[in-house]
mmCIF file of C-alpha atoms in Angstrom:
data_model
loop_
_atom_site.group_PDB
_atom_site.id
_atom_site.type_symbol
_atom_site.label_atom_id
_atom_site.label_comp_id
_atom_site.label_asym_id
_atom_site.label_seq_id
_atom_site.Cartn_x
_atom_site.Cartn_y
_atom_site.Cartn_z
ATOM 1 C CA UNK Q 1 15.806 57.311 78.409
ATOM 2 C CA UNK Q 2 15.140 57.293 82.027
ATOM 3 C CA UNK Q 3 13.261 59.751 82.738
ATOM 4 C CA UNK Q 4 10.003 61.176 84.932
ATOM 5 C CA UNK Q 5 7.779 62.464 81.994
ATOM 6 C CA UNK Q 6 8.002 62.160 78.285
ATOM 7 C CA UNK Q 7 7.581 64.500 75.496
ATOM 8 C CA UNK Q 8 4.597 63.972 72.926
ATOM 9 C CA UNK Q 9 4.472 66.497 70.640
ATOM 10 C CA UNK Q 10 1.763 67.056 68.526
ATOM 11 C CA UNK Q 11 2.912 66.983 64.888
ATOM 12 C CA UNK Q 12 6.321 66.741 63.684
ATOM 13 C CA UNK Q 13 9.509 66.818 66.001
ATOM 14 C CA UNK Q 14 12.113 66.481 64.373
ATOM 15 C CA UNK Q 15 16.094 65.959 66.622
ATOM 16 C CA UNK Q 16 17.804 68.905 65.931
ATOM 17 C CA UNK Q 17 20.917 70.846 67.205
ATOM 18 C CA UNK Q 18 18.768 71.480 70.520
ATOM 19 C CA UNK Q 19 19.610 68.014 71.626
ATOM 20 C CA UNK Q 20 23.321 69.180 71.862
ATOM 21 C CA UNK Q 21 22.677 71.610 75.058
ATOM 22 C CA UNK Q 22 19.782 69.786 76.824
ATOM 23 C CA UNK Q 23 20.874 66.528 79.194
ATOM 24 C CA UNK Q 24 17.441 63.995 79.273
ATOM 25 C CA UNK Q 25 17.294 62.139 81.849
ATOM 26 C CA UNK Q 26 15.577 61.678 85.650
ATOM 27 C CA UNK Q 27 15.748 64.907 87.098
ATOM 28 C CA UNK Q 28 16.482 63.032 91.245
ATOM 29 C CA UNK Q 29 16.398 64.548 94.027
ATOM 30 C CA UNK Q 30 14.798 67.733 93.701
ATOM 31 C CA UNK Q 31 14.879 69.420 96.854
ATOM 32 C CA UNK Q 32 14.882 73.908 97.789
ATOM 33 C CA UNK Q 33 18.239 75.115 98.346
ATOM 34 C CA UNK Q 34 18.330 75.924 101.245
ATOM 35 C CA UNK Q 35 18.720 79.858 102.926
ATOM 36 C CA UNK Q 36 17.265 80.052 99.969
ATOM 37 C CA UNK Q 37 13.731 82.203 99.151
ATOM 38 C CA UNK Q 38 12.923 82.103 95.561
ATOM 39 C CA UNK Q 39 12.718 78.148 96.556
ATOM 40 C CA UNK Q 40 14.966 76.996 93.529
ATOM 41 C CA UNK Q 41 16.126 73.845 93.316
ATOM 42 C CA UNK Q 42 19.101 71.254 92.844
ATOM 43 C CA UNK Q 43 18.438 69.231 89.439
ATOM 44 C CA UNK Q 44 20.836 66.048 89.740
ATOM 45 C CA UNK Q 45 20.537 64.130 86.425
ATOM 46 C CA UNK Q 46 20.893 60.186 85.338
ATOM 47 C CA UNK Q 47 24.928 60.274 85.399
ATOM 48 C CA UNK Q 48 23.922 58.501 82.035
ATOM 49 C CA UNK Q 49 22.688 60.792 79.175
ATOM 50 C CA UNK Q 50 20.608 59.462 75.463
ATOM 51 C CA UNK Q 51 17.583 59.564 74.182
ATOM 52 C CA UNK Q 52 15.435 57.693 71.774
ATOM 53 C CA UNK Q 53 13.790 59.368 68.872
ATOM 54 C CA UNK Q 54 12.162 58.388 65.666
ATOM 55 C CA UNK Q 55 12.778 58.713 62.140
ATOM 56 C CA UNK Q 56 9.931 58.712 59.767
ATOM 57 C CA UNK Q 57 12.028 56.991 56.965
ATOM 58 C CA UNK Q 58 15.278 55.882 55.807
ATOM 59 C CA UNK Q 59 17.583 58.540 54.729
ATOM 60 C CA UNK Q 60 18.545 59.033 51.191
ATOM 61 C CA UNK Q 61 21.619 59.660 51.405
ATOM 62 C CA UNK Q 62 23.757 62.192 53.730
ATOM 63 C CA UNK Q 63 25.575 63.922 51.073
ATOM 64 C CA UNK Q 64 25.459 67.307 52.477
ATOM 65 C CA UNK Q 65 25.521 68.899 48.703
ATOM 66 C CA UNK Q 66 22.800 66.040 47.402
ATOM 67 C CA UNK Q 67 20.596 65.638 50.264
ATOM 68 C CA UNK Q 68 16.983 66.182 49.587
ATOM 69 C CA UNK Q 69 14.286 65.090 51.999
ATOM 70 C CA UNK Q 70 13.370 65.715 55.400
ATOM 71 C CA UNK Q 71 14.982 63.005 56.842
ATOM 72 C CA UNK Q 72 18.378 63.578 56.242
ATOM 73 C CA UNK Q 73 18.446 66.460 57.472
ATOM 74 C CA UNK Q 74 17.552 65.401 60.320
ATOM 75 C CA UNK Q 75 20.744 63.612 60.790
ATOM 76 C CA UNK Q 76 22.788 66.024 58.875
ATOM 77 C CA UNK Q 77 21.534 68.880 61.293
ATOM 78 C CA UNK Q 78 23.126 66.754 64.545
ATOM 79 C CA UNK Q 79 26.362 65.926 62.581
ATOM 80 C CA UNK Q 80 27.577 68.271 60.596
ATOM 81 C CA UNK Q 81 27.330 72.411 61.438
ATOM 82 C CA UNK Q 82 27.711 75.243 59.026
ATOM 83 C CA UNK Q 83 29.383 78.838 59.678
ATOM 84 C CA UNK Q 84 26.323 79.464 61.430
ATOM 85 C CA UNK Q 85 24.064 77.828 63.651
ATOM 86 C CA UNK Q 86 19.802 78.523 66.030
ATOM 87 C CA UNK Q 87 19.553 78.140 68.853
ATOM 88 C CA UNK Q 88 16.107 78.602 71.221
ATOM 89 C CA UNK Q 89 16.987 82.238 73.497
ATOM 90 C CA UNK Q 90 15.380 82.784 76.418
ATOM 91 C CA UNK Q 91 12.513 84.574 75.215
ATOM 92 C CA UNK Q 92 11.834 81.458 72.676
ATOM 93 C CA UNK Q 93 12.478 82.678 69.749
ATOM 94 C CA UNK Q 94 15.192 80.471 67.284
ATOM 95 C CA UNK Q 95 17.584 83.260 66.409
ATOM 96 C CA UNK Q 96 21.564 82.301 64.679
ATOM 97 C CA UNK Q 97 24.340 82.003 66.710
ATOM 98 C CA UNK Q 98 28.041 81.680 66.064
ATOM 99 C CA UNK Q 99 28.725 77.980 64.184
ATOM 100 C CA UNK Q 100 31.798 77.847 63.273
ATOM 101 C CA UNK Q 101 32.372 81.019 62.193
ATOM 102 C CA UNK Q 102 32.930 82.123 65.089
ATOM 103 C CA UNK Q 103 32.202 86.260 64.253
ATOM 104 C CA UNK Q 104 30.837 87.702 60.712
ATOM 105 C CA UNK Q 105 30.858 91.361 58.780
ATOM 106 C CA UNK Q 106 29.283 92.975 55.867
ATOM 107 C CA UNK Q 107 30.699 95.870 53.406
ATOM 108 C CA UNK Q 108 28.415 99.212 53.555
ATOM 109 C CA UNK Q 109 26.715 98.177 50.058
ATOM 110 C CA UNK Q 110 26.125 94.941 51.035
ATOM 111 C CA UNK Q 111 28.275 92.008 48.847
ATOM 112 C CA UNK Q 112 30.984 91.533 50.535
ATOM 113 C CA UNK Q 113 30.427 88.669 53.928
ATOM 114 C CA UNK Q 114 33.652 87.680 55.053
ATOM 115 C CA UNK Q 115 33.163 85.458 57.923
ATOM 116 C CA UNK Q 116 35.886 84.725 60.870
ATOM 117 C CA UNK Q 117 35.880 80.704 61.610
ATOM 118 C CA UNK Q 118 37.316 79.715 65.092
ATOM 119 C CA UNK Q 119 39.328 77.222 65.851
ATOM 120 C CA UNK Q 120 37.468 73.338 64.890
ATOM 121 C CA UNK Q 121 38.024 70.279 64.074
ATOM 122 C CA UNK Q 122 36.504 67.460 62.511
ATOM 123 C CA UNK Q 123 35.758 64.887 64.421
ATOM 124 C CA UNK Q 124 39.382 62.272 63.004
ATOM 125 C CA UNK Q 125 40.873 65.099 64.519
ATOM 126 C CA UNK Q 126 41.736 67.725 61.313
ATOM 127 C CA UNK Q 127 41.807 71.546 61.708
ATOM 128 C CA UNK Q 128 38.152 72.918 59.769
ATOM 129 C CA UNK Q 129 39.484 74.833 57.189
ATOM 130 C CA UNK Q 130 38.580 79.030 54.446
ATOM 131 C CA UNK Q 131 39.494 76.290 51.584
ATOM 132 C CA UNK Q 132 36.740 73.478 52.816
ATOM 133 C CA UNK Q 133 33.916 75.218 52.804
ATOM 134 C CA UNK Q 134 34.991 77.357 49.379
ATOM 135 C CA UNK Q 135 35.112 73.310 48.535
ATOM 136 C CA UNK Q 136 32.052 72.203 49.370
ATOM 137 C CA UNK Q 137 29.468 74.922 48.234
ATOM 138 C CA UNK Q 138 31.322 74.895 45.201
ATOM 139 C CA UNK Q 139 30.949 71.108 45.207
ATOM 140 C CA UNK Q 140 27.480 71.920 45.501
ATOM 141 C CA UNK Q 141 27.217 74.782 42.155
ATOM 142 C CA UNK Q 142 29.280 71.799 40.098
ATOM 143 C CA UNK Q 143 26.633 70.724 37.200
ATOM 144 C CA UNK Q 144 27.941 67.448 37.324
ATOM 145 C CA UNK Q 145 26.888 67.643 40.997
ATOM 146 C CA UNK Q 146 23.766 68.002 40.634
ATOM 147 C CA UNK Q 147 22.849 69.605 43.354
ATOM 148 C CA UNK Q 148 18.999 70.085 44.307
ATOM 149 C CA UNK Q 149 19.570 73.079 47.039
ATOM 150 C CA UNK Q 150 21.610 74.702 44.070
ATOM 151 C CA UNK Q 151 19.147 77.221 43.581
ATOM 152 C CA UNK Q 152 19.805 78.486 47.663
ATOM 153 C CA UNK Q 153 23.073 79.690 46.305
ATOM 154 C CA UNK Q 154 21.916 81.683 43.835
ATOM 155 C CA UNK Q 155 22.897 84.744 45.320
ATOM 156 C CA UNK Q 156 26.917 84.483 45.627
ATOM 157 C CA UNK Q 157 28.027 86.367 42.207
ATOM 158 C CA UNK Q 158 28.704 83.551 39.105
ATOM 159 C CA UNK Q 159 27.024 81.209 41.131
ATOM 160 C CA UNK Q 160 24.062 80.787 38.968
ATOM 161 C CA UNK Q 161 25.999 80.815 36.047
ATOM 162 C CA UNK Q 162 28.677 78.343 36.967
ATOM 163 C CA UNK Q 163 25.974 76.292 37.836
ATOM 164 C CA UNK Q 164 24.487 76.542 34.543
ATOM 165 C CA UNK Q 165 27.590 75.025 32.556
ATOM 166 C CA UNK Q 166 28.953 78.840 31.851
ATOM 167 C CA UNK Q 167 31.173 79.730 34.479
ATOM 168 C CA UNK Q 168 34.222 78.581 35.784
ATOM 169 C CA UNK Q 169 34.230 77.680 39.706
ATOM 170 C CA UNK Q 170 37.040 81.025 40.092
ATOM 171 C CA UNK Q 171 34.666 82.786 38.881
ATOM 172 C CA UNK Q 172 31.796 81.990 42.186
ATOM 173 C CA UNK Q 173 32.551 84.920 44.472
ATOM 174 C CA UNK Q 174 34.034 82.922 47.208
ATOM 175 C CA UNK Q 175 37.573 82.231 47.947
ATOM 176 C CA UNK Q 176 39.518 81.315 51.411
ATOM 177 C CA UNK Q 177 41.248 84.533 52.813
ATOM 178 C CA UNK Q 178 43.524 82.433 54.495
ATOM 179 C CA UNK Q 179 42.980 78.970 56.647
ATOM 180 C CA UNK Q 180 40.548 80.946 59.247
ATOM 181 C CA UNK Q 181 39.443 83.875 57.349
ATOM 182 C CA UNK Q 182 36.486 82.176 54.275
ATOM 183 C CA UNK Q 183 34.594 85.308 51.752
ATOM 184 C CA UNK Q 184 31.896 86.011 50.180
ATOM 185 C CA UNK Q 185 30.884 87.953 46.832
ATOM 186 C CA UNK Q 186 26.882 88.551 45.915
ATOM 187 C CA UNK Q 187 25.328 89.745 43.097
ATOM 188 C CA UNK Q 188 22.683 92.079 44.736
ATOM 189 C CA UNK Q 189 22.804 92.736 47.915
ATOM 190 C CA UNK Q 190 20.789 89.929 50.214
ATOM 191 C CA UNK Q 191 18.533 90.531 53.429
ATOM 192 C CA UNK Q 192 18.233 86.598 53.435
ATOM 193 C CA UNK Q 193 21.751 85.575 52.807
ATOM 194 C CA UNK Q 194 22.854 85.023 56.748
ATOM 195 C CA UNK Q 195 19.400 83.230 56.934
ATOM 196 C CA UNK Q 196 21.797 80.777 55.007
ATOM 197 C CA UNK Q 197 24.665 80.372 56.282
ATOM 198 C CA UNK Q 198 22.688 76.952 58.951
ATOM 199 C CA UNK Q 199 21.908 75.197 55.912
ATOM 200 C CA UNK Q 200 22.791 71.905 55.006
ATOM 201 C CA UNK Q 201 24.416 73.770 51.517
ATOM 202 C CA UNK Q 202 27.015 75.847 53.561
ATOM 203 C CA UNK Q 203 29.426 73.229 55.030
ATOM 204 C CA UNK Q 204 32.502 71.699 54.967
ATOM 205 C CA UNK Q 205 33.151 68.734 52.839
ATOM 206 C CA UNK Q 206 36.866 67.301 52.882
ATOM 207 C CA UNK Q 207 37.433 66.670 48.863
ATOM 208 C CA UNK Q 208 39.683 64.012 50.711
ATOM 209 C CA UNK Q 209 37.091 62.036 52.309
ATOM 210 C CA UNK Q 210 34.430 62.505 49.680
ATOM 211 C CA UNK Q 211 37.479 61.440 46.518
ATOM 212 C CA UNK Q 212 38.043 58.486 48.078
ATOM 213 C CA UNK Q 213 34.257 56.855 48.838
ATOM 214 C CA UNK Q 214 33.204 58.428 45.088
ATOM 215 C CA UNK Q 215 29.334 57.163 44.644
ATOM 216 C CA UNK Q 216 29.528 56.298 48.393
ATOM 217 C CA UNK Q 217 29.761 59.199 50.378
ATOM 218 C CA UNK Q 218 27.170 59.733 52.160
ATOM 219 C CA UNK Q 219 25.688 56.602 52.281
ATOM 220 C CA UNK Q 220 27.444 55.135 54.774
ATOM 221 C CA UNK Q 221 28.893 55.781 58.724
ATOM 222 C CA UNK Q 222 32.384 54.408 57.782
ATOM 223 C CA UNK Q 223 32.168 56.916 54.525
ATOM 224 C CA UNK Q 224 32.134 59.633 56.741
ATOM 225 C CA UNK Q 225 33.117 62.119 59.114
ATOM 226 C CA UNK Q 226 32.088 65.106 60.901
ATOM 227 C CA UNK Q 227 31.700 68.655 62.572
ATOM 228 C CA UNK Q 228 28.578 68.711 64.469
ATOM 229 C CA UNK Q 229 28.182 67.822 68.222
ATOM 230 C CA UNK Q 230 27.568 64.093 67.547
ATOM 231 C CA UNK Q 231 28.921 61.678 65.116
ATOM 232 C CA UNK Q 232 27.501 58.109 63.280
ATOM 233 C CA UNK Q 233 28.373 55.000 65.640
ATOM 234 C CA UNK Q 234 26.641 53.061 64.016
ATOM 235 C CA UNK Q 235 23.924 52.889 60.697
ATOM 236 C CA UNK Q 236 21.388 49.745 59.817
ATOM 237 C CA UNK Q 237 19.375 51.104 57.170
ATOM 238 C CA UNK Q 238 16.403 50.328 58.237
ATOM 239 C CA UNK Q 239 16.691 50.600 61.025
ATOM 240 C CA UNK Q 240 18.182 53.147 62.825
ATOM 241 C CA UNK Q 241 21.446 56.054 63.306
ATOM 242 C CA UNK Q 242 23.014 56.006 66.869
ATOM 243 C CA UNK Q 243 24.706 59.073 67.495
ATOM 244 C CA UNK Q 244 27.181 59.730 69.295
ATOM 245 C CA UNK Q 245 28.913 62.684 71.453
ATOM 246 C CA UNK Q 246 31.401 63.958 69.320
ATOM 247 C CA UNK Q 247 34.830 64.574 71.142
ATOM 248 C CA UNK Q 248 36.464 66.704 68.633
ATOM 249 C CA UNK Q 249 33.072 69.430 68.770
ATOM 250 C CA UNK Q 250 34.846 72.798 69.132
ATOM 251 C CA UNK Q 251 31.658 73.371 72.559
ATOM 252 C CA UNK Q 252 31.632 69.968 73.678
ATOM 253 C CA UNK Q 253 31.867 71.208 76.923
ATOM 254 C CA UNK Q 254 27.983 71.980 77.131
ATOM 255 C CA UNK Q 255 27.091 68.237 74.874
ATOM 256 C CA UNK Q 256 24.954 67.682 77.950
ATOM 257 C CA UNK Q 257 23.611 64.213 75.771
ATOM 258 C CA UNK Q 258 25.906 61.238 75.454
ATOM 259 C CA UNK Q 259 24.004 59.161 72.262
ATOM 260 C CA UNK Q 260 20.914 59.199 71.189
ATOM 261 C CA UNK Q 261 19.297 56.388 68.889
ATOM 262 C CA UNK Q 262 17.027 57.338 65.873
ATOM 263 C CA UNK Q 263 14.312 54.727 65.247
ATOM 264 C CA UNK Q 264 13.139 54.108 61.416
ATOM 265 C CA UNK Q 265 9.919 53.799 62.007
ATOM 266 C CA UNK Q 266 7.192 53.910 58.645
ATOM 267 C CA UNK Q 267 4.492 52.394 60.033
ATOM 268 C CA UNK Q 268 2.071 54.714 62.155
ATOM 269 C CA UNK Q 269 1.060 52.576 64.226
ATOM 270 C CA UNK Q 270 3.958 51.008 65.338
ATOM 271 C CA UNK Q 271 4.972 54.401 66.168
ATOM 272 C CA UNK Q 272 2.584 55.432 68.526
ATOM 273 C CA UNK Q 273 3.352 51.337 69.448
ATOM 274 C CA UNK Q 274 6.741 52.624 70.245
ATOM 275 C CA UNK Q 275 6.119 55.581 72.107
ATOM 276 C CA UNK Q 276 2.973 55.075 74.157
ATOM 277 C CA UNK Q 277 5.678 51.987 75.403
ATOM 278 C CA UNK Q 278 8.657 53.616 76.054
ATOM 279 C CA UNK Q 279 10.356 52.686 73.868
ATOM 280 C CA UNK Q 280 10.578 55.930 72.309
ATOM 281 C CA UNK Q 281 11.294 59.765 74.514
ATOM 282 C CA UNK Q 282 9.193 61.931 71.756
ATOM 283 C CA UNK Q 283 8.161 61.527 68.649
ATOM 284 C CA UNK Q 284 4.721 63.089 66.900
ATOM 285 C CA UNK Q 285 1.369 62.507 67.592
ATOM 286 C CA UNK Q 286 -1.677 63.467 64.911
ATOM 287 C CA UNK Q 287 -4.767 61.690 65.445
ATOM 288 C CA UNK Q 288 -7.033 62.121 68.025
ATOM 289 C CA UNK Q 289 -7.561 59.199 69.631
ATOM 290 C CA UNK Q 290 -4.371 58.311 70.205
ATOM 291 C CA UNK Q 291 -3.707 61.724 71.461
ATOM 292 C CA UNK Q 292 -6.726 61.078 73.521
ATOM 293 C CA UNK Q 293 -5.078 58.045 75.073
ATOM 294 C CA UNK Q 294 -1.373 59.308 75.974
ATOM 295 C CA UNK Q 295 -3.295 62.055 78.239
ATOM 296 C CA UNK Q 296 -5.169 59.793 80.411
ATOM 297 C CA UNK Q 297 -1.903 57.506 80.944
ATOM 298 C CA UNK Q 298 -1.086 60.864 82.790
ATOM 299 C CA UNK Q 299 2.652 59.968 81.512
ATOM 300 C CA UNK Q 300 3.988 62.314 78.520
ATOM 301 C CA UNK Q 301 3.956 65.497 78.102
ATOM 302 C CA UNK Q 302 1.428 67.162 75.613
ATOM 303 C CA UNK Q 303 2.482 69.633 73.197
ATOM 304 C CA UNK Q 304 0.522 71.886 70.826
ATOM 305 C CA UNK Q 305 2.264 73.401 68.416
ATOM 306 C CA UNK Q 306 1.779 73.897 64.087
ATOM 307 C CA UNK Q 307 4.527 72.229 61.665
ATOM 308 C CA UNK Q 308 4.592 75.447 59.451
ATOM 309 C CA UNK Q 309 4.668 73.624 56.288
ATOM 310 C CA UNK Q 310 1.736 73.436 53.685
ATOM 311 C CA UNK Q 311 0.172 70.615 51.937
ATOM 312 C CA UNK Q 312 -0.782 70.831 48.180
ATOM 313 C CA UNK Q 313 -1.921 68.964 45.179
ATOM 314 C CA UNK Q 314 -1.112 68.636 41.567
ATOM 315 C CA UNK Q 315 -3.606 67.160 39.157
ATOM 316 C CA UNK Q 316 -1.788 64.960 36.219
ATOM 317 C CA UNK Q 317 -4.036 67.221 33.367
ATOM 318 C CA UNK Q 318 -2.737 64.204 30.516
ATOM 319 C CA UNK Q 319 -4.606 61.480 31.959
ATOM 320 C CA UNK Q 320 -7.888 61.417 30.697
ATOM 321 C CA UNK Q 321 -9.793 62.042 33.832
ATOM 322 C CA UNK Q 322 -8.612 66.146 33.787
ATOM 323 C CA UNK Q 323 -7.420 66.922 30.257
ATOM 324 C CA UNK Q 324 -10.481 68.921 29.618
ATOM 325 C CA UNK Q 325 -10.183 70.417 33.122
#
């Protein structure tokens, strides 16, 4: 990527859907606008907009029902979209905004949520329908799928029972009222329900594609279709995931980035060297010596922050060392 300054971020930095809204490139010929007392400048971006970012490990699967690792999520966030999406507002806060659902309402008792879908399309041109959300959510809850994240859907009526093989799929509180209207019935009012609607367990899924590829679905780029701002052009396992702009995305006109290469680099020193040499445009830096090295170049924007995660340890009390603890 041609860039005046690169970004070296402290701690974890992941590529999210926001790249769809931000162009990356050298800002050339930034001149004050004539007759403007506020001295604002006109920004010209390079014609080709692309980004090289880090993916610290190979995604295990890109099947939304089975994906559990953060690396799969980093990819899925950019190639799939759910009912809502998260964007950063003018105050710098992350807020939930319409995604495939252009609007929604909830009943007075908080038990019924109704989402109205926009005219969104899959990357192969097919329309996104309410029934595809029903299929995806019930597939995640299906005990045969063995989804580790099925519990996130438990606020939905009879979701626990179905996931425990004590009810049928049709008993789950989700239905397609019509092609563009999706209705949820909850077990009880759930204050965080809207926060679930942008996560991968709420993404629509194509029954025809999944049945065609079976267990291979989500393991290769050509086994998938996409609803997000990008599609996967190439997935070279343990090497890279190459994303390109999705022309069928409903908000494609606001996607300024044309492509992004997610480089899979497992070894820390290799990551730092790639970043330092300009092969990566952003990355996470934690070691003080590397932070100092990047600072000295004056070529990097260093942003310090916290990743919001917790680290913990479990002790195996079955071993001889901890049995008496």
